[in-house]
Amino acid sequence: DAEITQSPRHKITETGRQVTLACHQTWNHNNMFWYRQDLGHGLRLIHYSYGVQDTNKGEVSDGYSVSRSNTEDLPLTLESAASSQTSVYFCASSEDPIPYLSTDTQYFGPGTRLTVL
Amino acid sequence: SQKIEQNSEALNIQEGKTATLTCNYTNYSPAYLQWYRQDPGRGPVFLLLIRENEKEKRKERLKVTFDTTLKQSLFHITASQPADSATYLCALGGNNDMRFGAGTRLTVKP
C-alpha cells in the first residue's frame, strides 16, 4: 500500500545545531508539504513543493529550508535550531495536478516531535 | 489578516447525540473547505470536502454545511460513538493557498 513516512519520529537537539527531518512518500504525488503544529495555532505551512526542483515558502518559512531532488522525498532542514522551533512537524502530499485550485486532499505522515533545548 | 476559528477547544457530548462543530473564517474567500480528523500522536486524516457552490455534503453519519454569506461551516456527527472522540480540523483552500483551523477536541462519553 502507498504511504507517507517521516523519520525520526522523535528528536531532541540543542540550540544552534542543524537538523534534518525526512519525509518519504510512495503515492507518486507531485505535491509535498511541510507543516508545524503548535497548541492553539493549528497547522501552519512551512514550505511546499509542486514537483522536482520546485520549492516555495509558506507562512512560517524563516529558519527552515527544503530541497526536492526526486518525487518521493522532501527533507526539511533547520539550519540553526532555535527553541521556538520546538514543535510537531507533519509532512503531507497530494496528487492534484493544479494544487489548491481544485480539491487537493492531503495525505499526512505520522509526524515528528522535535524538541530544541 | 485571514483568520479561521473553530468554535471551542473542546466539546463533550453523550453517546448517541449529534455533535456539531463550527468553523468560522474572516478575510478569506475559499474555493472549498475540508474537514480532517486527527487522533493523538497521528497525522490528520481527510474526511469530507465541500466546494463554495455547495450547501451541504453527507457521508454516512457525517454532514457538512457551508454558508459563504455567514462565512461558516458546520460539521455534524450523528449518532455519535466513543470511537468518534478525536480532534477535528477544518481547512480552507483555494487561490494557491490552504489554511487550517486550530481544531476542536471532541469527546463522546458512553
PDB file of C-alpha atoms in Angstrom:
ATOM      1  CA  ASP A   1       0.000   0.000   0.000  1.00  0.00           C
ATOM      2  CA  ALA A   2       1.152   3.538  -0.743  1.00  0.00           C
ATOM      3  CA  GLU A   3       2.121   5.546   2.300  1.00  0.00           C
ATOM      4  CA  ILE A   4       3.952   8.584   3.610  1.00  0.00           C
ATOM      5  CA  THR A   5       6.589   8.128   6.299  1.00  0.00           C
ATOM      6  CA  GLN A   6       8.574  10.501   8.457  1.00  0.00           C
ATOM      7  CA  SER A   7      11.799   9.982  10.360  1.00  0.00           C
ATOM      8  CA  PRO A   8      12.797  10.270  13.044  1.00  0.00           C
ATOM      9  CA  ARG A   9       9.525  10.173  14.992  1.00  0.00           C
ATOM     10  CA  HIS A  10      11.147  11.896  17.955  1.00  0.00           C
ATOM     11  CA  LYS A  11      14.229  14.112  18.049  1.00  0.00           C
ATOM     12  CA  ILE A  12      15.928  16.103  20.784  1.00  0.00           C
ATOM     13  CA  THR A  13      18.612  18.552  19.742  1.00  0.00           C
ATOM     14  CA  GLU A  14      20.458  21.584  21.053  1.00  0.00           C
ATOM     15  CA  THR A  15      20.130  25.220  20.075  1.00  0.00           C
ATOM     16  CA  GLY A  16      22.297  26.106  17.097  1.00  0.00           C
ATOM     17  CA  ARG A  17      22.574  22.605  15.621  1.00  0.00           C
ATOM     18  CA  GLN A  18      21.486  21.766  12.111  1.00  0.00           C
ATOM     19  CA  VAL A  19      18.650  19.239  11.981  1.00  0.00           C
ATOM     20  CA  THR A  20      17.110  17.447   9.010  1.00  0.00           C
ATOM     21  CA  LEU A  21      13.717  15.769   9.137  1.00  0.00           C
ATOM     22  CA  ALA A  22      12.965  13.198   6.453  1.00  0.00           C
ATOM     23  CA  CYS A  23       9.722  12.699   4.550  1.00  0.00           C
ATOM     24  CA  HIS A  24       9.189   9.901   2.049  1.00  0.00           C
ATOM     25  CA  GLN A  25       6.008   9.124   0.099  1.00  0.00           C
ATOM     26  CA  THR A  26       5.201   6.225  -2.185  1.00  0.00           C
ATOM     27  CA  TRP A  27       1.987   7.743  -3.573  1.00  0.00           C
ATOM     28  CA  ASN A  28       3.952   9.206  -6.509  1.00  0.00           C
ATOM     29  CA  HIS A  29       2.357  12.559  -5.710  1.00  0.00           C
ATOM     30  CA  ASN A  30       3.798  15.681  -7.252  1.00  0.00           C
ATOM     31  CA  ASN A  31       2.856  17.968  -4.364  1.00  0.00           C
ATOM     32  CA  MET A  32       4.505  17.765  -0.945  1.00  0.00           C
ATOM     33  CA  PHE A  33       4.155  19.996   2.100  1.00  0.00           C
ATOM     34  CA  TRP A  34       5.705  20.591   5.498  1.00  0.00           C
ATOM     35  CA  TYR A  35       3.633  21.905   8.415  1.00  0.00           C
ATOM     36  CA  ARG A  36       4.279  22.554  12.047  1.00  0.00           C
ATOM     37  CA  GLN A  37       1.586  22.100  14.670  1.00  0.00           C
ATOM     38  CA  ASP A  38       1.612  24.015  17.927  1.00  0.00           C
ATOM     39  CA  LEU A  39      -1.041  24.233  20.603  1.00  0.00           C
ATOM     40  CA  GLY A  40      -3.544  26.939  19.770  1.00  0.00           C
ATOM     41  CA  HIS A  41      -2.144  27.563  16.284  1.00  0.00           C
ATOM     42  CA  GLY A  42      -3.247  24.578  14.318  1.00  0.00           C
ATOM     43  CA  LEU A  43      -1.215  23.505  11.313  1.00  0.00           C
ATOM     44  CA  ARG A  44       0.958  26.193   9.729  1.00  0.00           C
ATOM     45  CA  LEU A  45       2.609  25.750   6.359  1.00  0.00           C
ATOM     46  CA  ILE A  46       6.413  25.954   6.315  1.00  0.00           C
ATOM     47  CA  HIS A  47       7.413  25.016   2.753  1.00  0.00           C
ATOM     48  CA  TYR A  48       5.859  23.214  -0.162  1.00  0.00           C
ATOM     49  CA  SER A  49       6.846  21.738  -3.494  1.00  0.00           C
ATOM     50  CA  TYR A  50       4.829  21.114  -6.668  1.00  0.00           C
ATOM     51  CA  GLY A  51       7.436  18.875  -8.246  1.00  0.00           C
ATOM     52  CA  VAL A  52      11.101  18.008  -8.593  1.00  0.00           C
ATOM     53  CA  GLN A  53      13.351  21.070  -8.273  1.00  0.00           C
ATOM     54  CA  ASP A  54      10.376  23.212  -7.224  1.00  0.00           C
ATOM     55  CA  THR A  55      10.188  24.692  -3.701  1.00  0.00           C
ATOM     56  CA  ASN A  56       8.100  27.514  -2.253  1.00  0.00           C
ATOM     57  CA  LYS A  57       7.921  29.336   1.052  1.00  0.00           C
ATOM     58  CA  GLY A  58       4.896  29.027   3.248  1.00  0.00           C
ATOM     59  CA  GLU A  59       3.508  31.083   6.082  1.00  0.00           C
ATOM     60  CA  VAL A  60       6.321  30.346   8.584  1.00  0.00           C
ATOM     61  CA  SER A  61       9.407  29.583   6.486  1.00  0.00           C
ATOM     62  CA  ASP A  62      12.080  31.578   8.361  1.00  0.00           C
ATOM     63  CA  GLY A  63      14.807  29.289   9.693  1.00  0.00           C
ATOM     64  CA  TYR A  64      13.765  26.335   7.504  1.00  0.00           C
ATOM     65  CA  SER A  65      14.773  25.089   4.067  1.00  0.00           C
ATOM     66  CA  VAL A  66      13.753  22.238   1.764  1.00  0.00           C
ATOM     67  CA  SER A  67      15.050  20.677  -1.430  1.00  0.00           C
ATOM     68  CA  ARG A  68      13.304  18.355  -3.886  1.00  0.00           C
ATOM     69  CA  SER A  69      15.636  16.155  -5.900  1.00  0.00           C
ATOM     70  CA  ASN A  70      13.117  13.378  -6.613  1.00  0.00           C
ATOM     71  CA  THR A  71       9.372  12.799  -6.451  1.00  0.00           C
ATOM     72  CA  GLU A  72       9.410  10.685  -3.289  1.00  0.00           C
ATOM     73  CA  ASP A  73      11.349  12.839  -0.814  1.00  0.00           C
ATOM     74  CA  LEU A  74      11.135  16.326   0.662  1.00  0.00           C
ATOM     75  CA  PRO A  75      13.595  16.715   3.567  1.00  0.00           C
ATOM     76  CA  LEU A  76      13.143  19.683   5.898  1.00  0.00           C
ATOM     77  CA  THR A  77      16.293  21.300   7.305  1.00  0.00           C
ATOM     78  CA  LEU A  78      16.524  23.590  10.290  1.00  0.00           C
ATOM     79  CA  GLU A  79      19.722  25.488   9.591  1.00  0.00           C
ATOM     80  CA  SER A  80      20.373  26.522  13.206  1.00  0.00           C
ATOM     81  CA  ALA A  81      17.769  25.125  15.564  1.00  0.00           C
ATOM     82  CA  ALA A  82      16.086  27.525  17.986  1.00  0.00           C
ATOM     83  CA  SER A  83      13.871  26.800  20.993  1.00  0.00           C
ATOM     84  CA  SER A  84      10.981  28.446  19.141  1.00  0.00           C
ATOM     85  CA  GLN A  85      11.178  25.597  16.634  1.00  0.00           C
ATOM     86  CA  THR A  86      10.186  23.026  19.241  1.00  0.00           C
ATOM     87  CA  SER A  87       7.030  21.608  17.695  1.00  0.00           C
ATOM     88  CA  VAL A  88       5.421  18.644  15.980  1.00  0.00           C
ATOM     89  CA  TYR A  89       6.208  18.569  12.266  1.00  0.00           C
ATOM     90  CA  PHE A  90       3.951  16.955   9.686  1.00  0.00           C
ATOM     91  CA  CYS A  91       4.710  16.152   6.104  1.00  0.00           C
ATOM     92  CA  ALA A  92       1.872  15.781   3.603  1.00  0.00           C
ATOM     93  CA  SER A  93       1.415  15.021  -0.062  1.00  0.00           C
ATOM     94  CA  SER A  94      -1.351  15.474  -2.614  1.00  0.00           C
ATOM     95  CA  GLU A  95      -1.925  14.429  -6.190  1.00  0.00           C
ATOM     96  CA  ASP A  96      -3.897  17.338  -7.564  1.00  0.00           C
ATOM     97  CA  PRO A  97      -2.292  18.490 -10.835  1.00  0.00           C
ATOM     98  CA  ILE A  98      -3.498  22.035 -10.148  1.00  0.00           C
ATOM     99  CA  PRO A  99      -2.609  22.463  -6.482  1.00  0.00           C
ATOM    100  CA  TYR A 100      -5.113  24.328  -4.321  1.00  0.00           C
ATOM    101  CA  LEU A 101      -7.343  25.159  -7.267  1.00  0.00           C
ATOM    102  CA  SER A 102      -9.418  22.000  -7.137  1.00  0.00           C
ATOM    103  CA  THR A 103      -9.785  19.667  -4.200  1.00  0.00           C
ATOM    104  CA  ASP A 104      -6.221  18.982  -3.151  1.00  0.00           C
ATOM    105  CA  THR A 105      -6.946  16.424  -0.457  1.00  0.00           C
ATOM    106  CA  GLN A 106      -3.757  15.991   1.524  1.00  0.00           C
ATOM    107  CA  TYR A 107      -2.366  12.764   2.954  1.00  0.00           C
ATOM    108  CA  PHE A 108      -0.370  13.268   6.120  1.00  0.00           C
ATOM    109  CA  GLY A 109       2.542  11.416   7.650  1.00  0.00           C
ATOM    110  CA  PRO A 110       2.624  10.386  11.323  1.00  0.00           C
ATOM    111  CA  GLY A 111       4.615  13.439  12.446  1.00  0.00           C
ATOM    112  CA  THR A 112       7.994  14.145  14.046  1.00  0.00           C
ATOM    113  CA  ARG A 113       8.141  15.583  17.545  1.00  0.00           C
ATOM    114  CA  LEU A 114      11.166  17.889  17.732  1.00  0.00           C
ATOM    115  CA  THR A 115      12.477  19.346  20.962  1.00  0.00           C
ATOM    116  CA  VAL A 116      15.168  22.022  20.868  1.00  0.00           C
ATOM    117  CA  LEU A 117      16.922  22.525  24.214  1.00  0.00           C
TER     118      LEU A 117
ATOM    119  CA  SER B   1      -5.482  39.245   8.197  1.00  0.00           C
ATOM    120  CA  GLN B   2      -7.034  35.867   7.466  1.00  0.00           C
ATOM    121  CA  LYS B   3      -8.493  34.141  10.470  1.00  0.00           C
ATOM    122  CA  ILE B   4     -10.045  30.707  10.990  1.00  0.00           C
ATOM    123  CA  GLU B   5     -11.815  29.973  14.260  1.00  0.00           C
ATOM    124  CA  GLN B   6     -13.182  26.653  15.415  1.00  0.00           C
ATOM    125  CA  ASN B   7     -15.930  27.056  17.985  1.00  0.00           C
ATOM    126  CA  SER B   8     -14.194  25.765  21.034  1.00  0.00           C
ATOM    127  CA  GLU B   9     -11.127  23.875  22.060  1.00  0.00           C
ATOM    128  CA  ALA B  10     -13.146  21.004  23.475  1.00  0.00           C
ATOM    129  CA  LEU B  11     -16.642  19.601  23.127  1.00  0.00           C
ATOM    130  CA  ASN B  12     -18.075  16.842  25.330  1.00  0.00           C
ATOM    131  CA  ILE B  13     -21.251  15.006  24.391  1.00  0.00           C
ATOM    132  CA  GLN B  14     -23.107  11.838  25.321  1.00  0.00           C
ATOM    133  CA  GLU B  15     -23.046   8.782  23.088  1.00  0.00           C
ATOM    134  CA  GLY B  16     -25.918   8.730  20.621  1.00  0.00           C
ATOM    135  CA  LYS B  17     -26.264  12.517  20.452  1.00  0.00           C
ATOM    136  CA  THR B  18     -25.336  14.695  17.484  1.00  0.00           C
ATOM    137  CA  ALA B  19     -22.052  16.552  17.720  1.00  0.00           C
ATOM    138  CA  THR B  20     -21.907  19.922  15.959  1.00  0.00           C
ATOM    139  CA  LEU B  21     -18.576  21.606  15.338  1.00  0.00           C
ATOM    140  CA  THR B  22     -18.210  25.101  13.928  1.00  0.00           C
ATOM    141  CA  CYS B  23     -15.614  26.644  11.652  1.00  0.00           C
ATOM    142  CA  ASN B  24     -15.778  30.406  11.099  1.00  0.00           C
ATOM    143  CA  TYR B  25     -13.479  32.437   8.916  1.00  0.00           C
ATOM    144  CA  THR B  26     -12.759  36.086   8.115  1.00  0.00           C
ATOM    145  CA  ASN B  27     -10.888  37.917   5.349  1.00  0.00           C
ATOM    146  CA  TYR B  28     -10.909  34.823   3.176  1.00  0.00           C
ATOM    147  CA  SER B  29     -12.834  33.585   0.147  1.00  0.00           C
ATOM    148  CA  PRO B  30     -12.151  29.851  -0.009  1.00  0.00           C
ATOM    149  CA  ALA B  31     -12.926  27.824  -3.103  1.00  0.00           C
ATOM    150  CA  TYR B  32     -13.517  24.813  -0.871  1.00  0.00           C
ATOM    151  CA  LEU B  33     -13.461  23.702   2.729  1.00  0.00           C
ATOM    152  CA  GLN B  34     -12.257  20.380   4.109  1.00  0.00           C
ATOM    153  CA  TRP B  35     -12.657  18.596   7.425  1.00  0.00           C
ATOM    154  CA  TYR B  36      -9.974  16.333   8.856  1.00  0.00           C
ATOM    155  CA  ARG B  37      -9.851  14.028  11.863  1.00  0.00           C
ATOM    156  CA  GLN B  38      -6.722  13.811  13.985  1.00  0.00           C
ATOM    157  CA  ASP B  39      -6.091  11.204  16.678  1.00  0.00           C
ATOM    158  CA  PRO B  40      -3.417  11.722  19.373  1.00  0.00           C
ATOM    159  CA  GLY B  41       0.077  11.123  18.026  1.00  0.00           C
ATOM    160  CA  ARG B  42      -1.141  10.734  14.435  1.00  0.00           C
ATOM    161  CA  GLY B  43      -1.387  12.905  11.357  1.00  0.00           C
ATOM    162  CA  PRO B  44      -4.720  14.362  10.194  1.00  0.00           C
ATOM    163  CA  VAL B  45      -6.942  12.174   8.021  1.00  0.00           C
ATOM    164  CA  PHE B  46      -9.247  13.640   5.378  1.00  0.00           C
ATOM    165  CA  LEU B  47     -12.998  13.219   5.975  1.00  0.00           C
ATOM    166  CA  LEU B  48     -15.045  15.479   3.726  1.00  0.00           C
ATOM    167  CA  LEU B  49     -14.739  18.278   1.219  1.00  0.00           C
ATOM    168  CA  ILE B  50     -17.365  20.865   0.284  1.00  0.00           C
ATOM    169  CA  ARG B  51     -16.985  23.420  -2.503  1.00  0.00           C
ATOM    170  CA  GLU B  52     -18.062  27.057  -2.359  1.00  0.00           C
ATOM    171  CA  ASN B  53     -21.053  26.425  -4.612  1.00  0.00           C
ATOM    172  CA  GLU B  54     -22.335  23.535  -2.461  1.00  0.00           C
ATOM    173  CA  LYS B  55     -24.569  23.983   0.561  1.00  0.00           C
ATOM    174  CA  GLU B  56     -24.369  20.538   2.124  1.00  0.00           C
ATOM    175  CA  LYS B  57     -22.442  17.269   1.844  1.00  0.00           C
ATOM    176  CA  ARG B  58     -23.087  13.945   3.566  1.00  0.00           C
ATOM    177  CA  LYS B  59     -21.052  10.822   4.129  1.00  0.00           C
ATOM    178  CA  GLU B  60     -22.512   8.102   6.311  1.00  0.00           C
ATOM    179  CA  ARG B  61     -23.023   9.731   9.762  1.00  0.00           C
ATOM    180  CA  LEU B  62     -21.194  12.907   8.766  1.00  0.00           C
ATOM    181  CA  LYS B  63     -22.749  16.073   7.386  1.00  0.00           C
ATOM    182  CA  VAL B  64     -21.062  19.318   6.422  1.00  0.00           C
ATOM    183  CA  THR B  65     -22.695  22.629   5.567  1.00  0.00           C
ATOM    184  CA  PHE B  66     -21.018  25.643   4.018  1.00  0.00           C
ATOM    185  CA  ASP B  67     -22.506  29.142   4.201  1.00  0.00           C
ATOM    186  CA  THR B  68     -20.326  31.613   2.293  1.00  0.00           C
ATOM    187  CA  THR B  69     -22.535  34.514   3.376  1.00  0.00           C
ATOM    188  CA  LEU B  70     -22.075  33.764   7.068  1.00  0.00           C
ATOM    189  CA  LYS B  71     -18.501  32.599   6.365  1.00  0.00           C
ATOM    190  CA  GLN B  72     -19.173  29.467   8.347  1.00  0.00           C
ATOM    191  CA  SER B  73     -19.104  25.704   8.056  1.00  0.00           C
ATOM    192  CA  LEU B  74     -20.876  23.313  10.398  1.00  0.00           C
ATOM    193  CA  PHE B  75     -19.702  19.716  10.821  1.00  0.00           C
ATOM    194  CA  HIS B  76     -22.210  17.264  12.275  1.00  0.00           C
ATOM    195  CA  ILE B  77     -21.665  13.716  13.529  1.00  0.00           C
ATOM    196  CA  THR B  78     -24.996  11.986  14.119  1.00  0.00           C
ATOM    197  CA  ALA B  79     -25.478   9.032  16.482  1.00  0.00           C
ATOM    198  CA  SER B  80     -22.045   9.758  17.931  1.00  0.00           C
ATOM    199  CA  GLN B  81     -19.928   6.947  19.343  1.00  0.00           C
ATOM    200  CA  PRO B  82     -16.946   6.913  21.729  1.00  0.00           C
ATOM    201  CA  ALA B  83     -14.816   5.950  18.694  1.00  0.00           C
ATOM    202  CA  ASP B  84     -15.615   9.390  17.226  1.00  0.00           C
ATOM    203  CA  SER B  85     -13.555  11.004  20.003  1.00  0.00           C
ATOM    204  CA  ALA B  86     -10.738  12.895  18.297  1.00  0.00           C
ATOM    205  CA  THR B  87      -9.689  16.382  17.265  1.00  0.00           C
ATOM    206  CA  TYR B  88     -11.408  17.727  14.145  1.00  0.00           C
ATOM    207  CA  LEU B  89      -9.733  20.307  11.942  1.00  0.00           C
ATOM    208  CA  CYS B  90     -11.267  22.472   9.272  1.00  0.00           C
ATOM    209  CA  ALA B  91      -9.124  23.634   6.358  1.00  0.00           C
ATOM    210  CA  LEU B  92      -9.912  26.322   3.815  1.00  0.00           C
ATOM    211  CA  GLY B  93      -8.362  26.193   0.366  1.00  0.00           C
ATOM    212  CA  GLY B  94      -8.182  27.941  -2.972  1.00  0.00           C
ATOM    213  CA  ASN B  95      -6.206  30.680  -4.717  1.00  0.00           C
ATOM    214  CA  ASN B  96      -2.989  28.740  -4.291  1.00  0.00           C
ATOM    215  CA  ASP B  97      -3.384  28.643  -0.522  1.00  0.00           C
ATOM    216  CA  MET B  98      -4.666  26.336   2.182  1.00  0.00           C
ATOM    217  CA  ARG B  99      -5.072  27.157   5.857  1.00  0.00           C
ATOM    218  CA  PHE B 100      -6.083  25.069   8.857  1.00  0.00           C
ATOM    219  CA  GLY B 101      -8.006  25.926  11.971  1.00  0.00           C
ATOM    220  CA  ALA B 102      -6.627  25.009  15.394  1.00  0.00           C
ATOM    221  CA  GLY B 103      -9.140  22.192  15.805  1.00  0.00           C
ATOM    222  CA  THR B 104     -11.859  21.139  18.226  1.00  0.00           C
ATOM    223  CA  ARG B 105     -11.280  18.170  20.527  1.00  0.00           C
ATOM    224  CA  LEU B 106     -14.433  16.076  20.670  1.00  0.00           C
ATOM    225  CA  THR B 107     -15.038  13.594  23.486  1.00  0.00           C
ATOM    226  CA  VAL B 108     -18.019  11.249  23.254  1.00  0.00           C
ATOM    227  CA  LYS B 109     -18.871   9.723  26.614  1.00  0.00           C
ATOM    228  CA  PRO B 110     -20.514   6.268  26.808  1.00  0.00           C
TER     229      PRO B 110
END
